[in-house]
Amino acid sequence: MRPNDRKADQVRPIKITRNYTAYAEGSVLVEFGNTKVLCNATVEENVPRWLKGQGKGWVTAEYGMLPRSTHSRMRREAASGKQGGRTMEIQRLIARSLRAVVDLEAMGEIMVTVDCDVIQADGGTRTAAISGASVAMADAFQHLVDGGKLKANPMKGHVAAVSVGMLGQDVLCDLEYVEDSAADTDMNVVMTEDGRMIEVQGTAEGEPFSHDDLMKLLESAKTGICDIVAAQKAALEQ
Amino acid sequence: MRPNDRKADQVRPIKITRNYTAYAEGSVLVEFGNTKVLCNATVEENVPRWLKGQGKGWVTAEYGMLPRSTHSRMRREAASGKQGGRTMEIQRLIARSLRAVVDLEAMGEIMVTVDCDVIQADGGTRTAAISGASVAMADAFQHLVDGGKLKANPMKGHVAAVSVGMLGQDVLCDLEYVEDSAADTDMNVVMTEDGRMIEVQGTAEGEPFSHDDLMKLLESAKTGICDIVAAQKAALEQ
Amino acid sequence: MRPNDRKADQVRPIKITRNYTAYAEGSVLVEFGNTKVLCNATVEENVPRWLKGQGKGWVTAEYGMLPRSTHSRMRREAASGKQGGRTMEIQRLIARSLRAVVDLEAMGEIMVTVDCDVIQADGGTRTAAISGASVAMADAFQHLVDGGKLKANPMKGHVAAVSVGMLGQDVLCDLEYVEDSAADTDMNVVMTEDGRMIEVQGTAEGEPFSHDDLMKLLESAKTGICDIVAAQKAALEQ
Amino acid sequence: MRPNDRKADQVRPIKITRNYTAYAEGSVLVEFGNTKVLCNATVEENVPRWLKGQGKGWVTAEYGMLPRSTHSRMRREAASGKQGGRTMEIQRLIARSLRAVVDLEAMGEIMVTVDCDVIQADGGTRTAAISGASVAMADAFQHLVDGGKLKANPMKGHVAAVSVGMLGQDVLCDLEYVEDSAADTDMNVVMTEDGRMIEVQGTAEGEPFSHDDLMKLLESAKTGICDIVAAQKAALEQ
Amino acid sequence: MRPNDRKADQVRPIKITRNYTAYAEGSVLVEFGNTKVLCNATVEENVPRWLKGQGKGWVTAEYGMLPRSTHSRMRREAASGKQGGRTMEIQRLIARSLRAVVDLEAMGEIMVTVDCDVIQADGGTRTAAISGASVAMADAFQHLVDGGKLKANPMKGHVAAVSVGMLGQDVLCDLEYVEDSAADTDMNVVMTEDGRMIEVQGTAEGEPFSHDDLMKLLESAKTGICDIVAAQKAALEQ
Amino acid sequence: MRPNDRKADQVRPIKITRNYTAYAEGSVLVEFGNTKVLCNATVEENVPRWLKGQGKGWVTAEYGMLPRSTHSRMRREAASGKQGGRTMEIQRLIARSLRAVVDLEAMGEIMVTVDCDVIQADGGTRTAAISGASVAMADAFQHLVDGGKLKANPMKGHVAAVSVGMLGQDVLCDLEYVEDSAADTDMNVVMTEDGRMIEVQGTAEGEPFSHDDLMKLLESAKTGICDIVAAQKAALEQ
């Protein structure tokens, strides 16, 4: 019933390519089916002004979509002169998710910025971005460890994210675009590798959802994230 | 233990003043303790361009904080030349929440814009805004019914929202500012009056939260929203 | 003949509510009839860069209108990305008026910003704003005196403002909206409490006005300002 | 005592050069001593949207200063991305002044835009701009009459402006920069050629001013404007 | 002597991957050595307003660099709120170059927009962009021919571009970043496939260049462009 | 055949007026026929931040057109909120051209900004601007030498620019507007006074141009620049 005969709680094929570009301290192309996001982690020895002198680090993120990553061309945000509300929402979510798995104090006064740029969009760009950014950030921290700038990697574990939704009575995991546009309820779940929650954002597009629905959505998300974390670990072991 | 001896699942004193200003079709000052938000609903016989000719209506919202609604003065967004990411996130949330309880088709080609301006902020401004905006919108629709522009009020029921959070092991309902800044996990829940969910947004500020924590937070939110809906109904009956 | 049987040189009922919000060092809701402006004075121990190191203080102001403070909704300036020309004109006028009654040298390197936000507009928002801001600023300075930051209040007296206009041959004081839109000539007068002038801004909307007209307008303004100063003093004595 | 032995109520040498540039329907370089403003009037057969279909015309104005028209270089407004508050105030004043002497209904659906660009600034740029713009606008209307687009020039007469100020006890007319910066009170007066007032804007920079001072300032302005109108008429007769 | 033992007039290895993304009517990843640019051509049945009703088409281009396409991270233009001068210069150059090989009249009222986004930058991004955009545009036109929207491809031939420069006395073709930063003179040449020139832009960074130098640079460019055109043709034949 | 019987390689009458305005350290009105550009050079003892502490100077330029310098009125860039792509391209070109003839190290930590504002446009505004800016900059440096701030003028010679184009088979020098709009190929050439090249920018508007065409264009440019340099020298000797 789902495209490519996917099962309800099955994530799309995940491909994580490290060192995708040459300059970033961590560079990952993450693919969830046809959704492709380039996640480049940059290390700078310079924290935001409001954090200076506290001995702590910071992790932030920016998100963008190439104008023709979508079916019809979107206006380039640089040309329209501002980032839209959706862009801001997403990059704030990515940044919070990443910070939740980093010991900012152990970082020292260093800033990591992860740029997540969508090359091709087929639903779930924000969750793919978070999942790929976690790997890019891990590589950036390892780069600092290898260079003697840090004693140990300050990440407490992986962070991964998935979207789940209800289509009629069915709970589906890792929605692609055609499913997403038809779904009544859409939920993004961000979890640590041990299955605890960092963010839960559920929205009823049509009918409100019940407590029972929410339970099923969370269950499905947990299953999906488990597979994503496995893909992250496999990528980092290569 | 909580300020003013509030119990863990007790919302702050709620005050809903209708017809607060003279011109808006619906005008509500909503107070959740020291948080005060002015919600003005405007009716315009003109839908956004992309909706024209479909016979459907639209509900949207804008949110702002007066510069000195907070402890220290914030920069005025009109002066800085753009709305920040937090503002955009919140006004999108308010608008989605309101649309979820309106039959847009029954509205006809009419647009309702609810301006939520924070006069004084003590935590929970977005949830107070949603709760007050629901009443302001109800008044605006009644105004259209009274004027013969609509046959019946197209609202399917009230929408209310509350923030809940975990402070250590305690689950607290309707956080005020001092509690909010100390909380590990913060969740905003938007529900219909019959207790179904429209939005659930939970964020771990420090430690990730467990499935068990989430259950407790939802429970507490449901209790709080019940009281808020009662206050909305009481206000509309006056 | 005027709404509510007002006499030609009679100002509307004035209500000045101090401590209207909780955080600002001076917080005043000023009402001239149906015109309601919230004036919040903020104290910061930090002057603009060009003034640093001179031992002098500064007073500035910002002005805004809530989108639905008017009969039909105005676009939110934060959303449109800039403050309009009228807003800039008014906030510059408010700031100059306030500075005219303050001994900036006696302030030390402190800045007072008065935010004047129009809750409801029925003509004369800028003059109400000046009149209310003077009281809010007085409270802010008193707060500094009480806290031992200043030895004495650096205000040399009150400043108040009123609009006057000509409707045909009649000179009217403190125009409300319906009068203002019909007036041929509109003049805003800002005076000190002893009746000397700080600003005089007269504009012929239709026919130019004569020297004789100007004399009558000034006379009327003086009468009105006298009443406003009385209301300011009464408010500060409570 | 004044620079170049000017008398207190004497305006600077006025030079009005018509047809200064080649393309504008009216093009005037106006010089008040060392203050030089280029006023170009453009005719467009297209009124603003809100005026369409009413058979009326519109007159508007824009104002700018070349970055090095002043002693030290000012930032170019096009580069900083917005027009400052002072610019907006001035261009609104110029436009209102011009409209006050035009019969907008007699214009038909035509728009005249007068661009006033300061080539060199030595005080009184806004009053020179108004005085020069009146001549440029007269030429633009004559151009329409000559081309058979209008039956008669819709101007009811000239409009001229001058700044006056108090330096200690002296009332000075047409202040140049060194006088302006030292003046306690500065007033811009815009009058029709028959001596009636269109705008009066007086500001106390230091001490407030008395009713008596205001009378003297108006008297001095009237004398100066008389000379400016004479220069306008002489220029148009050439 | 050059990196990777390149000869003076030898271009870097060129790789042109068609159908790189799924949605664009033409999608090409072009690689000149380590410089990688994604060129997506979008077809819209809608020309700019100023061209409407003339029966002609239009070709335009936009250019951007991913923030970490460079050695150190550049600020995201969407976040800074405007496109820089360099970006504007380059996207105007790309658009002019493409239009020079298209019969706009034969297109009909169709617009092609080519988005050139730099994934990785190692010198020559604008010339790689032009060379790749030509192929993407060819695919987009073929798409219109295949769909019956156009009778024939309106391209008159390929357009290709290369940068050449002088390093001391040496003339080098297709500069990579380390060469580009050291070069005295840098020239971008855009040619048709038959060797005629569309754009020549030469700039002396240090010493001015002589007529003789210019001749050598043009010669070298011609050689390089010959190889690039061969690669374009090979890619289109696959 | 050309307007005013100009020969193919003849530049328009050139007029260079120094000290055109009173405050700039170098102020030149340059006229190429009906094209008139005001070039004001400003000296500031303050280099851009990225250059601080290196003991070197900087030269930059800004360009603007008065709204009615053209046949029909252009929108004021300050009002539209940004400088267009053409403006940015031109001011970058002017700045590079000027820097190419200055020994930045010999300047010390000083910045020269040349504002080029077009009063009247009849083709070739950018080349007139460069040619006039060179003289304004020379005056500004001489001002520093005269004031004892510099030991010697750090300019290595004059820089001049001209536009050349092909109209059918004819090569024309210093195109005026009617020629420019009809030309197939348009080329701007910037040269030092000894005939070496700083910038060459040729663009085919219609048909691509051949190597032979390019040779003729360069030849024509050289002749024209020779005359412009003579005019610059004559102006500086007065």
PDB file of N, CA and C in Angstrom, chain D residues 183-208:
ATOM      1  N   ALA D 183      21.617  77.944  17.550  1.00  0.00           N
ATOM      2  CA  ALA D 183      20.317  78.534  17.901  1.00  0.00           C
ATOM      3  C   ALA D 183      19.617  77.769  19.022  1.00  0.00           C
ATOM      4  N   ASP D 184      18.888  78.497  19.869  1.00  0.00           N
ATOM      5  CA  ASP D 184      18.110  77.857  20.935  1.00  0.00           C
ATOM      6  C   ASP D 184      16.793  77.333  20.372  1.00  0.00           C
ATOM      7  N   THR D 185      16.228  78.136  19.504  1.00  0.00           N
ATOM      8  CA  THR D 185      14.940  77.765  18.943  1.00  0.00           C
ATOM      9  C   THR D 185      15.040  77.868  17.434  1.00  0.00           C
ATOM     10  N   ASP D 186      14.452  76.887  16.769  1.00  0.00           N
ATOM     11  CA  ASP D 186      14.544  76.815  15.320  1.00  0.00           C
ATOM     12  C   ASP D 186      13.120  76.635  14.809  1.00  0.00           C
ATOM     13  N   MET D 187      12.741  77.439  13.813  1.00  0.00           N
ATOM     14  CA  MET D 187      11.375  77.304  13.323  1.00  0.00           C
ATOM     15  C   MET D 187      11.355  77.337  11.798  1.00  0.00           C
ATOM     16  N   ASN D 188      10.645  76.389  11.219  1.00  0.00           N
ATOM     17  CA  ASN D 188      10.454  76.402   9.780  1.00  0.00           C
ATOM     18  C   ASN D 188       9.046  76.871   9.485  1.00  0.00           C
ATOM     19  N   VAL D 189       8.954  77.829   8.593  1.00  0.00           N
ATOM     20  CA  VAL D 189       7.651  78.375   8.256  1.00  0.00           C
ATOM     21  C   VAL D 189       7.433  78.234   6.757  1.00  0.00           C
ATOM     22  N   VAL D 190       6.275  77.691   6.395  1.00  0.00           N
ATOM     23  CA  VAL D 190       5.920  77.532   4.986  1.00  0.00           C
ATOM     24  C   VAL D 190       4.695  78.410   4.725  1.00  0.00           C
ATOM     25  N   MET D 191       4.812  79.286   3.742  1.00  0.00           N
ATOM     26  CA  MET D 191       3.706  80.221   3.493  1.00  0.00           C
ATOM     27  C   MET D 191       3.325  80.259   2.017  1.00  0.00           C
ATOM     28  N   THR D 192       2.108  80.654   1.772  1.00  0.00           N
ATOM     29  CA  THR D 192       1.684  80.958   0.406  1.00  0.00           C
ATOM     30  C   THR D 192       2.215  82.343   0.052  1.00  0.00           C
ATOM     31  N   GLU D 193       2.150  82.684  -1.236  1.00  0.00           N
ATOM     32  CA  GLU D 193       2.684  83.976  -1.634  1.00  0.00           C
ATOM     33  C   GLU D 193       1.920  85.151  -1.046  1.00  0.00           C
ATOM     34  N   ASP D 194       0.693  84.903  -0.596  1.00  0.00           N
ATOM     35  CA  ASP D 194      -0.066  86.011   0.006  1.00  0.00           C
ATOM     36  C   ASP D 194       0.077  86.016   1.524  1.00  0.00           C
ATOM     37  N   GLY D 195       1.068  85.300   2.043  1.00  0.00           N
ATOM     38  CA  GLY D 195       1.410  85.430   3.449  1.00  0.00           C
ATOM     39  C   GLY D 195       0.590  84.601   4.414  1.00  0.00           C
ATOM     40  N   ARG D 196      -0.219  83.676   3.919  1.00  0.00           N
ATOM     41  CA  ARG D 196      -0.917  82.797   4.844  1.00  0.00           C
ATOM     42  C   ARG D 196      -0.057  81.559   5.115  1.00  0.00           C
ATOM     43  N   MET D 197      -0.304  80.916   6.221  1.00  0.00           N
ATOM     44  CA  MET D 197       0.589  79.845   6.655  1.00  0.00           C
ATOM     45  C   MET D 197       0.117  78.457   6.232  1.00  0.00           C
ATOM     46  N   ILE D 198       1.029  77.639   5.809  1.00  0.00           N
ATOM     47  CA  ILE D 198       0.743  76.243   5.458  1.00  0.00           C
ATOM     48  C   ILE D 198       1.303  75.315   6.530  1.00  0.00           C
ATOM     49  N   GLU D 199       2.510  75.619   6.962  1.00  0.00           N
ATOM     50  CA  GLU D 199       3.125  74.839   8.042  1.00  0.00           C
ATOM     51  C   GLU D 199       3.917  75.788   8.938  1.00  0.00           C
ATOM     52  N   VAL D 200       3.848  75.523  10.210  1.00  0.00           N
ATOM     53  CA  VAL D 200       4.692  76.208  11.184  1.00  0.00           C
ATOM     54  C   VAL D 200       5.264  75.126  12.070  1.00  0.00           C
ATOM     55  N   GLN D 201       6.564  75.003  12.105  1.00  0.00           N
ATOM     56  CA  GLN D 201       7.178  73.968  12.955  1.00  0.00           C
ATOM     57  C   GLN D 201       8.287  74.595  13.767  1.00  0.00           C
ATOM     58  N   GLY D 202       7.988  74.862  15.010  1.00  0.00           N
ATOM     59  CA  GLY D 202       9.004  75.472  15.867  1.00  0.00           C
ATOM     60  C   GLY D 202       9.458  74.507  16.939  1.00  0.00           C
ATOM     61  N   THR D 203      10.739  74.462  17.198  1.00  0.00           N
ATOM     62  CA  THR D 203      11.309  73.525  18.160  1.00  0.00           C
ATOM     63  C   THR D 203      12.294  74.245  19.065  1.00  0.00           C
ATOM     64  N   ALA D 204      12.123  74.066  20.356  1.00  0.00           N
ATOM     65  CA  ALA D 204      13.113  74.600  21.291  1.00  0.00           C
ATOM     66  C   ALA D 204      14.229  73.584  21.451  1.00  0.00           C
ATOM     67  N   GLU D 205      15.438  73.946  21.048  1.00  0.00           N
ATOM     68  CA  GLU D 205      16.552  73.002  21.244  1.00  0.00           C
ATOM     69  C   GLU D 205      17.042  73.074  22.682  1.00  0.00           C
ATOM     70  N   GLY D 206      17.091  74.284  23.224  1.00  0.00           N
ATOM     71  CA  GLY D 206      17.553  74.410  24.608  1.00  0.00           C
ATOM     72  C   GLY D 206      16.395  74.868  25.468  1.00  0.00           C
ATOM     73  N   GLU D 207      16.339  76.143  25.758  1.00  0.00           N
ATOM     74  CA  GLU D 207      15.264  76.715  26.566  1.00  0.00           C
ATOM     75  C   GLU D 207      13.950  76.743  25.782  1.00  0.00           C
ATOM     76  N   PRO D 208      12.829  76.488  26.429  1.00  0.00           N
ATOM     77  CA  PRO D 208      11.531  76.694  25.783  1.00  0.00           C
ATOM     78  C   PRO D 208      11.385  78.154  25.356  1.00  0.00           C
TER      79      PRO D 208
END
